[in-house]
Amino acid sequence: MSHNTFGHLFRVTTFGESHGPALGGVVDGCPPNLRFRLTDIQRELDRRRPGQSRFTTQRQEPDQVKVLSGVMADGEDLITTGTPIGLLIENTDQRSKDYSEIEKLYRPGHADITYQTKYGIRDHRGGGRSSARETAMRVAAGALARLVVPGFSVRAALVQMGSIKVDRSRWNWNEVDNNPFFCPDPEAAKEMEGYLDGIRKSGSSIGAVIEVVAEGVPAGLGAPVYGKLDADIAAAFMSINAVKGVEIGEGMGAATLTGEENADEIRMGNDGKPLFLSNHAGGILGGISTGQEVVARFAVKPTSSILTQRRSIDRDGNEVDVRTKGRHDPCVGIRAVPIGEAMMACVVADHYLRHRGQVG
Amino acid sequence: MSHNTFGHLFRVTTFGESHGPALGGVVDGCPPNLRFRLTDIQRELDRRRPGQSRFTTQRQEPDQVKVLSGVMADGEDLITTGTPIGLLIENTDQRSKDYSEIEKLYRPGHADITYQTKYGIRDHRGGGRSSARETAMRVAAGALARLVVPGFSVRAALVQMGSIKVDRSRWNWNEVDNNPFFCPDPEAAKEMEGYLDGIRKSGSSIGAVIEVVAEGVPAGLGAPVYGKLDADIAAAFMSINAVKGVEIGEGMGAATLTGEENADEIRMGNDGKPLFLSNHAGGILGGISTGQEVVARFAVKPTSSILTQRRSIDRDGNEVDVRTKGRHDPCVGIRAVPIGEAMMACVVADHYLRHRGQVG
Amino acid sequence: MSHNTFGHLFRVTTFGESHGPALGGVVDGCPPNLRFRLTDIQRELDRRRPGQSRFTTQRQEPDQVKVLSGVMADGEDLITTGTPIGLLIENTDQRSKDYSEIEKLYRPGHADITYQTKYGIRDHRGGGRSSARETAMRVAAGALARLVVPGFSVRAALVQMGSIKVDRSRWNWNEVDNNPFFCPDPEAAKEMEGYLDGIRKSGSSIGAVIEVVAEGVPAGLGAPVYGKLDADIAAAFMSINAVKGVEIGEGMGAATLTGEENADEIRMGNDGKPLFLSNHAGGILGGISTGQEVVARFAVKPTSSILTQRRSIDRDGNEVDVRTKGRHDPCVGIRAVPIGEAMMACVVADHYLRHRGQVG
Amino acid sequence: MSHNTFGHLFRVTTFGESHGPALGGVVDGCPPNLRFRLTDIQRELDRRRPGQSRFTTQRQEPDQVKVLSGVMADGEDLITTGTPIGLLIENTDQRSKDYSEIEKLYRPGHADITYQTKYGIRDHRGGGRSSARETAMRVAAGALARLVVPGFSVRAALVQMGSIKVDRSRWNWNEVDNNPFFCPDPEAAKEMEGYLDGIRKSGSSIGAVIEVVAEGVPAGLGAPVYGKLDADIAAAFMSINAVKGVEIGEGMGAATLTGEENADEIRMGNDGKPLFLSNHAGGILGGISTGQEVVARFAVKPTSSILTQRRSIDRDGNEVDVRTKGRHDPCVGIRAVPIGEAMMACVVADHYLRHRGQVG
């Protein structure tokens, strides 16, 4: 991960600010002869798109993606040619005036102060480059990444909002699309709904935990010791806006386990392949995939834009009080669900190609 | 992070297996005219070195490092010349026969099965490349990285072992060297001692959490959106053997906070610089350092080598039972403390140079 | 240089096919607070643009560039913000039908056969990704790169067409814009005009040599031993379409020199700086700039599209005869002049930032 | 190519100065299960080794290479394991006192002045990092690279020394080992012998051109448009000490050809594969290998160390006269022959793995 590009053989580069003319991305190194439709990308973008329930920002962006290069059309299908795939989403709902009053302000918890300090200049409109709007391009790239590994699939779910955690005995992937939280536990979803309504009405916000589960990850992916699969997943998740923690398998909880509890025992499966009897490791040993489900989580901090006044300073060093009006997500973790899937898909696709390169 | 190299301008490459003739490393891109002594590296290596208490493996390795290139001598001082610095540690206590019986075995929780699956061959002796022995080179590189940023320092401590957590009101950095656990809370250290003796005697093992605190990190380091400082820290920590979770600032706990609780308010300090009134963010906003302490944690799983018999398979697909004899750490988290410091130092040094490159 | 990105700190990524909807590029790592106008980029693009004389292809492309990100406007000025700069040129004159008959043909000397063999699919329209049209983005990126190093400037000239070479005693940089060949010698230019008219009318083509001279390259740029300044220039030039040879200073002619002839002697200049008495080295010693002019050349092969029938095969293995009709350059070397300048500017900008990063 | 590492999947990193304790290298990303013997590396090193005739420096270095990691032994065979391969050559004949008098001098044509200017410090002994001694590691890495692509082989020859060129009608690869110049034309070799004796006795030096021919390069290697096979070859060759020009196929001479002359016509071969009727392109079209021989050349400038006095300055700005005594090569181009082969092997191996990664 470097500057605005990540991946080695499957490489994603993005550009664009929240309120500039457009967001763009380049997917370089994609294998040729993968077949898809524009709707395959659009469907993923629509899952991330704001304004779909009262629990996400009311900014209305159609997020219509264009594919500018790297494909040949065959009817409605697009076929990758192996050359870089250019992606573009034009920004339409830019209302920059909403942001004029924060041009000089440093909103606590936002990256205003750090971008200004680092670069001596920043695009303040809607957070500029630090806005989560950039993640639309990750989701678009992720839609392509899903095509790379035969048999691969990835799903994510919101497993915790504030102190409300899903009950894993009630986990049902089908429920994820039945509530506005991507929550796999309908009971927890109901509880979240009431809780988040309160948060939203009071102009507050709350954090969340997202779990990402990848199936069909072949055994053997990962490039130890500095390109370990889990290290790349950790970087990919931590690069998502507002993420403060990343876990693989047991995650931070591994600290409390004994060696006996943590060991994933192995038997031979009926298919003649190794059969792991548990998955504390999250499908990764020594930085290399085991062939099990890869299970990872990340924690998203509460939206920093809140109505309650907080103390801060401005660019000129004046002490000020800040209240953030405008359109915001009471729980940005919700919209991070498809982003987590996309990042996992990109990392796995990249490691699949890298492994195929080195080992054949 | 890629293969066996990490960093962009301050780049570290390592090689070597646990029981091969030597471990080596290359620190490339180090600024010239940094002055140090061999003892500066050796001191850090000695902190990581096994066999220093009954709580770490009894393998005896002097871990004497040689500097093969990239420096000119001025008396006892060495001065970096800007060319790559070659580092070498010869392995002396190799007792490979200890490992002959695991040549075909896959020890649960170890990377035996994944290395064999990935490469179709593996150096089984002491874990080969997947052994934590590789981290000696990280510590050596970290000793050089500490020299790069003027005013920079980094310290780490073990803050949790199993369910025993340090009491932050008793945190005393001076205590870290007064117990065999790098624990900053003498009360907790005492408790850990008794607890770990039990673990050790029963041939079991236990996990831990390490906290790393960097001071003197200038504001402005980090290369968003895919080279964020926290993303690179996450990858660096997750690349350490047995790490399963990484946290910045509030970490996974950020999920339970409201926006009001999480906001780090800002005032002007007496020195005319921004003064943050709290540090939930761990010193990083939008992937860029704020100038505060950078605070990160990682969880280490329990040593997979335990005396209790676990079910597994061997390379030929036979179902077997495995008990791991030999010399092992009951809590590998302990020796991860100086490794965490080293990785933090390397990441900060790299971002310092990258920032200076782009912004001047 | 990797896939479709080059540079380390000043990184350029391009995408787009000759006859797709658009060409695009991303300039990542550009220092913040550089001020320019859209016309600064457009002026360079116009120099490369086809259809400006009877000696370049009559394809009419306005090549209007848009800047989609990474800048803030200040009146007509644009100021870089340090975030990635997205560039876009929409293709307007696509006449794809011109190319339908070569869908299956492999034109000798073109990359048709290699793209098809490599990827199993290709965009045949106008050469697709292998078209020199991609270089428009290099020129746009180069216009930004020129801003990075204070005092830097770069110029290029066509110094040979077929067997017609410029007479260096008549070299006049001001003449470069007075003829359609970027030729610094008005006598040679006149000769080229007659010669190339003959070539053009017969449907043939001819090769050329371009010389690129960079001034204001600070001493000390270059990252030996695998990121030498000259190695990066060589790769940059060789990556330009149809280039078959690259020279630094004396170039291939260095083979015929003795050590006495080749030595660039040094005295102290009146400004207290080293003064080189000659520049056989082309301003680079040991891969590091000396502070002199950096002088490099590259040879461009003749356009492969010619009216004379040549033997070839098609995608299905049939033996065929190929005559290339349509709009083409009789000497593609001409339009390579601004491209050479752009690539030099990008390489020097990148090394300037890398040097500043490592050494300060 | 970056700092002291080159390659993407097959990555080579080197360290070490001419008169330091050792040279070292790391070959990372090598495929597993390649079988070789230490003598396979040593044989290539011996071809590059100085002191083998009166025409190369009389420095006596046994250049005994050790393999420190990344392999398992099977009798005398070594088998790669996919982990990084550490290589080490200890310096034995260091005679640093020979160089004490040039500690402050800048020898014209050498990198003394640029290293000192760039870094503010340099290892002056024998040229330090800028010495061609570093290339021993390239040759060792190249010996491994030769194993990667099935059916691949590479040979090189000295084709020009000063104004003496080989007659291609007399080209005989078997002659290359029958003279001290790696010259494929015995007549030219004889002429070179007399000529170089004169050069040597007068304390002068002379340049040369090396041609490298790779066979068994599969069609389809190369990653356009910034990782073209020829661009990577150009960088690889230009990174060799004293190289000033690089050519692919017709090279600089392509400037004088017409499209008709330059076109490599294609027919179907008896093996059902495309059969090129000529190879002006040097086996590369659009940056991708055609399946033909890859043919490249590079020019080496004359050794800068000569007995004739030249004007220069020292580190303190004093004007001085320099005569270089000590052991030197009258034509460094000779020893560049095996280095050219090694670099070609490394580039092809890397692209083979990259291609296999992306395309399968």
PDB file of C-alpha atoms in Angstrom, chain C residues 1-6 8 12 14 108-111 113-115 117-119 129 134 138 160 162 203-209 219-228 230-232 234-235 238-241 244-248 251-252 254-260 262-268 274 276-277 280-281 284-286 288-290 298-303 306 308 310-313 317 319-321 343 354-355 358-359, chain D residues 1-6 8 12 14 108-111 113-115 117-119 129 134 138 160 162-163 203-209 219-220 222-228 230-232 234-235 238-241 244-248 251-252 254-260 262-268 274 276-277 280-281 284-286 288-290 298-303 306 308 310-313 317 319-321 343 354-355 358-359:
ATOM      1  CA  MET C   1       8.392   1.079 -13.903  1.00  0.00           C
ATOM      2  CA  SER C   2       5.644  -1.460 -13.427  1.00  0.00           C
ATOM      3  CA  HIS C   3       2.501  -2.252 -15.360  1.00  0.00           C
ATOM      4  CA  ASN C   4       0.934   1.111 -16.090  1.00  0.00           C
ATOM      5  CA  THR C   5       2.551   3.156 -13.339  1.00  0.00           C
ATOM      6  CA  PHE C   6       6.007   4.673 -13.197  1.00  0.00           C
ATOM      7  CA  HIS C   8       8.270   6.186  -6.886  1.00  0.00           C
ATOM      8  CA  VAL C  12       2.249   8.492 -13.034  1.00  0.00           C
ATOM      9  CA  THR C  14      -2.223   5.979 -17.261  1.00  0.00           C
ATOM     10  CA  PRO C 108       4.075  -6.444 -39.188  1.00  0.00           C
ATOM     11  CA  GLY C 109       6.040  -4.271 -36.814  1.00  0.00           C
ATOM     12  CA  HIS C 110       2.954  -3.510 -34.732  1.00  0.00           C
ATOM     13  CA  ALA C 111       2.078  -5.017 -31.389  1.00  0.00           C
ATOM     14  CA  ILE C 113       0.461 -10.198 -32.541  1.00  0.00           C
ATOM     15  CA  THR C 114       2.063  -9.780 -29.135  1.00  0.00           C
ATOM     16  CA  TYR C 115      -0.979  -8.302 -27.383  1.00  0.00           C
ATOM     17  CA  THR C 117      -0.653 -13.731 -27.838  1.00  0.00           C
ATOM     18  CA  LYS C 118      -0.156 -12.359 -24.356  1.00  0.00           C
ATOM     19  CA  TYR C 119      -3.753 -11.687 -23.399  1.00  0.00           C
ATOM     20  CA  ARG C 129      -3.508   0.276 -25.678  1.00  0.00           C
ATOM     21  CA  GLU C 134      -1.426   6.879 -24.721  1.00  0.00           C
ATOM     22  CA  ARG C 138       2.619  11.340 -20.433  1.00  0.00           C
ATOM     23  CA  GLN C 160      18.426  12.752 -37.097  1.00  0.00           C
ATOM     24  CA  GLY C 162      16.954   8.636 -41.714  1.00  0.00           C
ATOM     25  CA  GLY C 203       3.412   5.664 -48.373  1.00  0.00           C
ATOM     26  CA  SER C 204       6.668   4.759 -46.685  1.00  0.00           C
ATOM     27  CA  SER C 205       8.102   5.846 -43.334  1.00  0.00           C
ATOM     28  CA  ILE C 206      11.447   6.587 -41.739  1.00  0.00           C
ATOM     29  CA  GLY C 207      13.115   6.483 -38.313  1.00  0.00           C
ATOM     30  CA  ALA C 208      14.611   9.308 -36.282  1.00  0.00           C
ATOM     31  CA  VAL C 209      16.764  10.217 -33.293  1.00  0.00           C
ATOM     32  CA  ALA C 219      23.718  17.554  -8.501  1.00  0.00           C
ATOM     33  CA  GLY C 220      23.008  14.455  -6.449  1.00  0.00           C
ATOM     34  CA  LEU C 221      19.869  13.009  -8.049  1.00  0.00           C
ATOM     35  CA  GLY C 222      19.789   9.251  -8.642  1.00  0.00           C
ATOM     36  CA  ALA C 223      19.425   6.206  -6.418  1.00  0.00           C
ATOM     37  CA  PRO C 224      22.183   3.730  -7.188  1.00  0.00           C
ATOM     38  CA  VAL C 225      22.644   0.979  -7.857  1.00  0.00           C
ATOM     39  CA  TYR C 226      19.213  -0.058  -9.195  1.00  0.00           C
ATOM     40  CA  GLY C 227      17.521   3.312  -9.286  1.00  0.00           C
ATOM     41  CA  LYS C 228      20.280   5.149 -11.108  1.00  0.00           C
ATOM     42  CA  ASP C 230      20.321   7.057 -16.198  1.00  0.00           C
ATOM     43  CA  ALA C 231      18.713   3.655 -15.740  1.00  0.00           C
ATOM     44  CA  ASP C 232      15.384   5.327 -15.048  1.00  0.00           C
ATOM     45  CA  ALA C 234      16.618   4.604 -20.185  1.00  0.00           C
ATOM     46  CA  ALA C 235      13.494   2.786 -19.058  1.00  0.00           C
ATOM     47  CA  MET C 238      12.453   2.808 -24.022  1.00  0.00           C
ATOM     48  CA  SER C 239       8.836   2.694 -22.844  1.00  0.00           C
ATOM     49  CA  ILE C 240       7.875   5.209 -25.543  1.00  0.00           C
ATOM     50  CA  ASN C 241       6.298   3.590 -28.557  1.00  0.00           C
ATOM     51  CA  LYS C 244      14.742   0.899 -29.980  1.00  0.00           C
ATOM     52  CA  GLY C 245      17.810   2.604 -28.528  1.00  0.00           C
ATOM     53  CA  VAL C 246      18.701   4.931 -25.680  1.00  0.00           C
ATOM     54  CA  GLU C 247      21.904   6.865 -25.089  1.00  0.00           C
ATOM     55  CA  ILE C 248      23.278   8.959 -22.235  1.00  0.00           C
ATOM     56  CA  GLY C 251      25.990   6.775 -25.775  1.00  0.00           C
ATOM     57  CA  MET C 252      26.917   3.873 -28.025  1.00  0.00           C
ATOM     58  CA  ALA C 254      31.493   5.591 -25.860  1.00  0.00           C
ATOM     59  CA  ALA C 255      32.711   2.226 -27.124  1.00  0.00           C
ATOM     60  CA  THR C 256      35.183   3.922 -29.456  1.00  0.00           C
ATOM     61  CA  LEU C 257      36.681   6.331 -26.941  1.00  0.00           C
ATOM     62  CA  THR C 258      39.826   5.983 -24.886  1.00  0.00           C
ATOM     63  CA  GLY C 259      39.880   6.847 -21.226  1.00  0.00           C
ATOM     64  CA  GLU C 260      41.752  10.046 -22.008  1.00  0.00           C
ATOM     65  CA  ASN C 262      36.219  10.250 -22.348  1.00  0.00           C
ATOM     66  CA  ALA C 263      37.338  11.833 -19.082  1.00  0.00           C
ATOM     67  CA  ASP C 264      35.397  14.953 -18.163  1.00  0.00           C
ATOM     68  CA  GLU C 265      38.013  17.044 -16.412  1.00  0.00           C
ATOM     69  CA  ILE C 266      37.000  19.264 -13.501  1.00  0.00           C
ATOM     70  CA  ARG C 267      38.097  22.693 -12.361  1.00  0.00           C
ATOM     71  CA  MET C 268      36.604  25.086  -9.816  1.00  0.00           C
ATOM     72  CA  PRO C 274      32.855  22.304  -9.623  1.00  0.00           C
ATOM     73  CA  PHE C 276      33.251  20.284 -15.716  1.00  0.00           C
ATOM     74  CA  LEU C 277      35.263  21.030 -18.834  1.00  0.00           C
ATOM     75  CA  HIS C 280      30.908  13.034 -22.327  1.00  0.00           C
ATOM     76  CA  ALA C 281      29.046  11.525 -19.386  1.00  0.00           C
ATOM     77  CA  ILE C 284      25.514  11.509 -14.866  1.00  0.00           C
ATOM     78  CA  LEU C 285      28.317   9.665 -13.039  1.00  0.00           C
ATOM     79  CA  GLY C 286      27.660   6.463 -11.159  1.00  0.00           C
ATOM     80  CA  ILE C 288      23.919  10.305  -9.992  1.00  0.00           C
ATOM     81  CA  SER C 289      23.561  13.728 -11.611  1.00  0.00           C
ATOM     82  CA  THR C 290      26.670  15.918 -11.650  1.00  0.00           C
ATOM     83  CA  PHE C 298      16.634   7.848 -28.202  1.00  0.00           C
ATOM     84  CA  ALA C 299      16.058   6.284 -31.608  1.00  0.00           C
ATOM     85  CA  VAL C 300      12.567   5.790 -32.970  1.00  0.00           C
ATOM     86  CA  LYS C 301      11.962   3.150 -35.578  1.00  0.00           C
ATOM     87  CA  PRO C 302       9.996   3.984 -38.726  1.00  0.00           C
ATOM     88  CA  THR C 303       6.220   3.829 -38.499  1.00  0.00           C
ATOM     89  CA  ILE C 306       3.104   1.583 -44.620  1.00  0.00           C
ATOM     90  CA  THR C 308       3.684  -1.299 -49.330  1.00  0.00           C
ATOM     91  CA  ARG C 310       4.096  -6.983 -46.433  1.00  0.00           C
ATOM     92  CA  ARG C 311       3.639 -10.653 -45.625  1.00  0.00           C
ATOM     93  CA  SER C 312       1.968 -11.588 -42.360  1.00  0.00           C
ATOM     94  CA  ILE C 313      -0.568 -13.904 -40.756  1.00  0.00           C
ATOM     95  CA  GLY C 317      -3.056 -18.682 -38.619  1.00  0.00           C
ATOM     96  CA  GLU C 319      -1.002 -16.270 -44.247  1.00  0.00           C
ATOM     97  CA  VAL C 320      -2.037 -12.879 -45.553  1.00  0.00           C
ATOM     98  CA  ASP C 321      -0.617  -9.756 -47.167  1.00  0.00           C
ATOM     99  CA  MET C 343       9.440  11.574 -19.658  1.00  0.00           C
ATOM    100  CA  ARG C 354      13.370  10.719  -3.640  1.00  0.00           C
ATOM    101  CA  HIS C 355      16.654  12.461  -2.998  1.00  0.00           C
ATOM    102  CA  GLN C 358      16.514  10.256   1.806  1.00  0.00           C
ATOM    103  CA  VAL C 359      19.034  13.015   2.224  1.00  0.00           C
TER     104      VAL C 359
ATOM    105  CA  MET D   1      14.211  -0.669 -10.314  1.00  0.00           C
ATOM    106  CA  SER D   2      14.442   1.177  -7.032  1.00  0.00           C
ATOM    107  CA  HIS D   3      17.304   1.884  -4.690  1.00  0.00           C
ATOM    108  CA  ASN D   4      19.153  -1.397  -4.395  1.00  0.00           C
ATOM    109  CA  THR D   5      16.384  -3.772  -5.405  1.00  0.00           C
ATOM    110  CA  PHE D   6      15.131  -4.681  -8.842  1.00  0.00           C
ATOM    111  CA  HIS D   8       8.811  -7.319  -9.049  1.00  0.00           C
ATOM    112  CA  VAL D  12      17.128  -8.994  -6.370  1.00  0.00           C
ATOM    113  CA  THR D  14      22.300  -6.288  -3.191  1.00  0.00           C
ATOM    114  CA  PRO D 108      37.449  12.182 -13.406  1.00  0.00           C
ATOM    115  CA  GLY D 109      34.875   9.853 -14.903  1.00  0.00           C
ATOM    116  CA  HIS D 110      34.384   8.076 -11.600  1.00  0.00           C
ATOM    117  CA  ALA D 111      31.458   8.515  -9.246  1.00  0.00           C
ATOM    118  CA  ILE D 113      32.270  13.467  -6.894  1.00  0.00           C
ATOM    119  CA  THR D 114      28.638  12.479  -7.233  1.00  0.00           C
ATOM    120  CA  TYR D 115      28.535  10.108  -4.257  1.00  0.00           C
ATOM    121  CA  THR D 117      27.887  15.454  -3.332  1.00  0.00           C
ATOM    122  CA  LYS D 118      24.785  13.351  -2.901  1.00  0.00           C
ATOM    123  CA  TYR D 119      25.481  11.850   0.488  1.00  0.00           C
ATOM    124  CA  ARG D 129      29.430   1.062  -3.565  1.00  0.00           C
ATOM    125  CA  GLU D 134      28.861  -5.113  -6.763  1.00  0.00           C
ATOM    126  CA  ARG D 138      24.136  -9.748 -10.029  1.00  0.00           C
ATOM    127  CA  GLN D 160      33.093  -4.181 -30.485  1.00  0.00           C
ATOM    128  CA  GLY D 162      37.150   0.658 -29.720  1.00  0.00           C
ATOM    129  CA  SER D 163      36.718   0.666 -33.482  1.00  0.00           C
ATOM    130  CA  GLY D 203      48.031   2.878 -19.088  1.00  0.00           C
ATOM    131  CA  SER D 204      45.060   3.865 -21.214  1.00  0.00           C
ATOM    132  CA  SER D 205      41.658   2.233 -21.602  1.00  0.00           C
ATOM    133  CA  ILE D 206      39.011   1.672 -24.250  1.00  0.00           C
ATOM    134  CA  GLY D 207      35.236   1.185 -24.544  1.00  0.00           C
ATOM    135  CA  ALA D 208      33.283  -1.760 -25.886  1.00  0.00           C
ATOM    136  CA  VAL D 209      29.899  -3.027 -27.001  1.00  0.00           C
ATOM    137  CA  ALA D 219       6.018 -15.119 -26.433  1.00  0.00           C
ATOM    138  CA  GLY D 220       3.916 -12.806 -24.283  1.00  0.00           C
ATOM    139  CA  GLY D 222       6.311  -7.848 -20.844  1.00  0.00           C
ATOM    140  CA  ALA D 223       3.932  -5.577 -18.967  1.00  0.00           C
ATOM    141  CA  PRO D 224       3.112  -2.550 -21.080  1.00  0.00           C
ATOM    142  CA  VAL D 225       3.074   0.308 -21.053  1.00  0.00           C
ATOM    143  CA  TYR D 226       5.465   1.050 -18.154  1.00  0.00           C
ATOM    144  CA  GLY D 227       6.786  -2.411 -17.513  1.00  0.00           C
ATOM    145  CA  LYS D 228       7.647  -3.233 -21.103  1.00  0.00           C
ATOM    146  CA  ASP D 230      12.544  -3.755 -23.424  1.00  0.00           C
ATOM    147  CA  ALA D 231      12.190  -0.909 -20.935  1.00  0.00           C
ATOM    148  CA  ASP D 232      13.179  -3.240 -18.117  1.00  0.00           C
ATOM    149  CA  ALA D 234      17.194  -1.038 -20.861  1.00  0.00           C
ATOM    150  CA  ALA D 235      17.126  -0.124 -17.185  1.00  0.00           C
ATOM    151  CA  MET D 238      22.010   0.945 -17.994  1.00  0.00           C
ATOM    152  CA  SER D 239      22.362   0.140 -14.288  1.00  0.00           C
ATOM    153  CA  ILE D 240      25.607  -1.735 -15.008  1.00  0.00           C
ATOM    154  CA  ASN D 241      28.693   0.308 -14.236  1.00  0.00           C
ATOM    155  CA  LYS D 244      26.141   4.661 -21.669  1.00  0.00           C
ATOM    156  CA  GLY D 245      23.902   3.184 -24.347  1.00  0.00           C
ATOM    157  CA  VAL D 246      21.365   0.404 -24.744  1.00  0.00           C
ATOM    158  CA  GLU D 247      19.881  -1.058 -27.909  1.00  0.00           C
ATOM    159  CA  ILE D 248      17.121  -3.548 -28.686  1.00  0.00           C
ATOM    160  CA  GLY D 251      18.860  -0.096 -31.809  1.00  0.00           C
ATOM    161  CA  MET D 252      20.044   3.394 -32.705  1.00  0.00           C
ATOM    162  CA  ALA D 254      16.548   1.994 -36.519  1.00  0.00           C
ATOM    163  CA  ALA D 255      16.647   5.737 -37.206  1.00  0.00           C
ATOM    164  CA  THR D 256      18.037   5.116 -40.679  1.00  0.00           C
ATOM    165  CA  LEU D 257      15.600   2.435 -41.763  1.00  0.00           C
ATOM    166  CA  THR D 258      12.414   2.790 -43.782  1.00  0.00           C
ATOM    167  CA  GLY D 259       9.237   1.037 -42.784  1.00  0.00           C
ATOM    168  CA  GLU D 260       9.757  -1.494 -45.547  1.00  0.00           C
ATOM    169  CA  ASN D 262      12.298  -2.532 -40.721  1.00  0.00           C
ATOM    170  CA  ALA D 263       9.164  -4.691 -40.985  1.00  0.00           C
ATOM    171  CA  ASP D 264       9.645  -8.212 -39.714  1.00  0.00           C
ATOM    172  CA  GLU D 265       7.373 -10.203 -41.983  1.00  0.00           C
ATOM    173  CA  ILE D 266       5.549 -13.218 -40.615  1.00  0.00           C
ATOM    174  CA  ARG D 267       4.644 -16.602 -42.060  1.00  0.00           C
ATOM    175  CA  MET D 268       3.370 -19.781 -40.438  1.00  0.00           C
ATOM    176  CA  PRO D 274       4.204 -17.825 -36.283  1.00  0.00           C
ATOM    177  CA  PHE D 276       9.195 -14.274 -38.264  1.00  0.00           C
ATOM    178  CA  LEU D 277      11.333 -13.849 -41.364  1.00  0.00           C
ATOM    179  CA  HIS D 280      14.856  -6.083 -36.632  1.00  0.00           C
ATOM    180  CA  ALA D 281      12.687  -5.718 -33.539  1.00  0.00           C
ATOM    181  CA  ILE D 284      10.030  -7.450 -28.758  1.00  0.00           C
ATOM    182  CA  LEU D 285       6.960  -5.678 -30.171  1.00  0.00           C
ATOM    183  CA  GLY D 286       4.960  -3.211 -28.102  1.00  0.00           C
ATOM    184  CA  ILE D 288       6.064  -7.821 -25.307  1.00  0.00           C
ATOM    185  CA  SER D 289       8.247 -10.722 -26.414  1.00  0.00           C
ATOM    186  CA  THR D 290       7.413 -12.272 -29.777  1.00  0.00           C
ATOM    187  CA  PHE D 298      24.963  -2.084 -24.499  1.00  0.00           C
ATOM    188  CA  ALA D 299      27.984   0.170 -24.786  1.00  0.00           C
ATOM    189  CA  VAL D 300      30.537   0.392 -21.991  1.00  0.00           C
ATOM    190  CA  LYS D 301      32.670   3.472 -21.685  1.00  0.00           C
ATOM    191  CA  PRO D 302      36.440   3.151 -21.225  1.00  0.00           C
ATOM    192  CA  THR D 303      37.711   2.590 -17.709  1.00  0.00           C
ATOM    193  CA  ILE D 306      44.075   5.766 -16.460  1.00  0.00           C
ATOM    194  CA  THR D 308      47.596   9.809 -17.911  1.00  0.00           C
ATOM    195  CA  ARG D 310      43.855  14.559 -15.821  1.00  0.00           C
ATOM    196  CA  ARG D 311      42.702  17.764 -14.192  1.00  0.00           C
ATOM    197  CA  SER D 312      40.267  17.525 -11.314  1.00  0.00           C
ATOM    198  CA  ILE D 313      39.429  18.896  -7.879  1.00  0.00           C
ATOM    199  CA  GLY D 317      37.704  22.480  -3.669  1.00  0.00           C
ATOM    200  CA  GLU D 319      42.352  21.978  -8.102  1.00  0.00           C
ATOM    201  CA  VAL D 320      44.520  18.892  -8.499  1.00  0.00           C
ATOM    202  CA  ASP D 321      45.933  16.557 -11.124  1.00  0.00           C
ATOM    203  CA  MET D 343      20.751  -9.019 -15.975  1.00  0.00           C
ATOM    204  CA  ARG D 354       4.615 -11.587 -13.655  1.00  0.00           C
ATOM    205  CA  HIS D 355       3.010 -12.864 -16.832  1.00  0.00           C
ATOM    206  CA  GLN D 358      -1.637 -12.014 -14.457  1.00  0.00           C
ATOM    207  CA  VAL D 359      -2.542 -14.315 -17.292  1.00  0.00           C
TER     208      VAL D 359
END
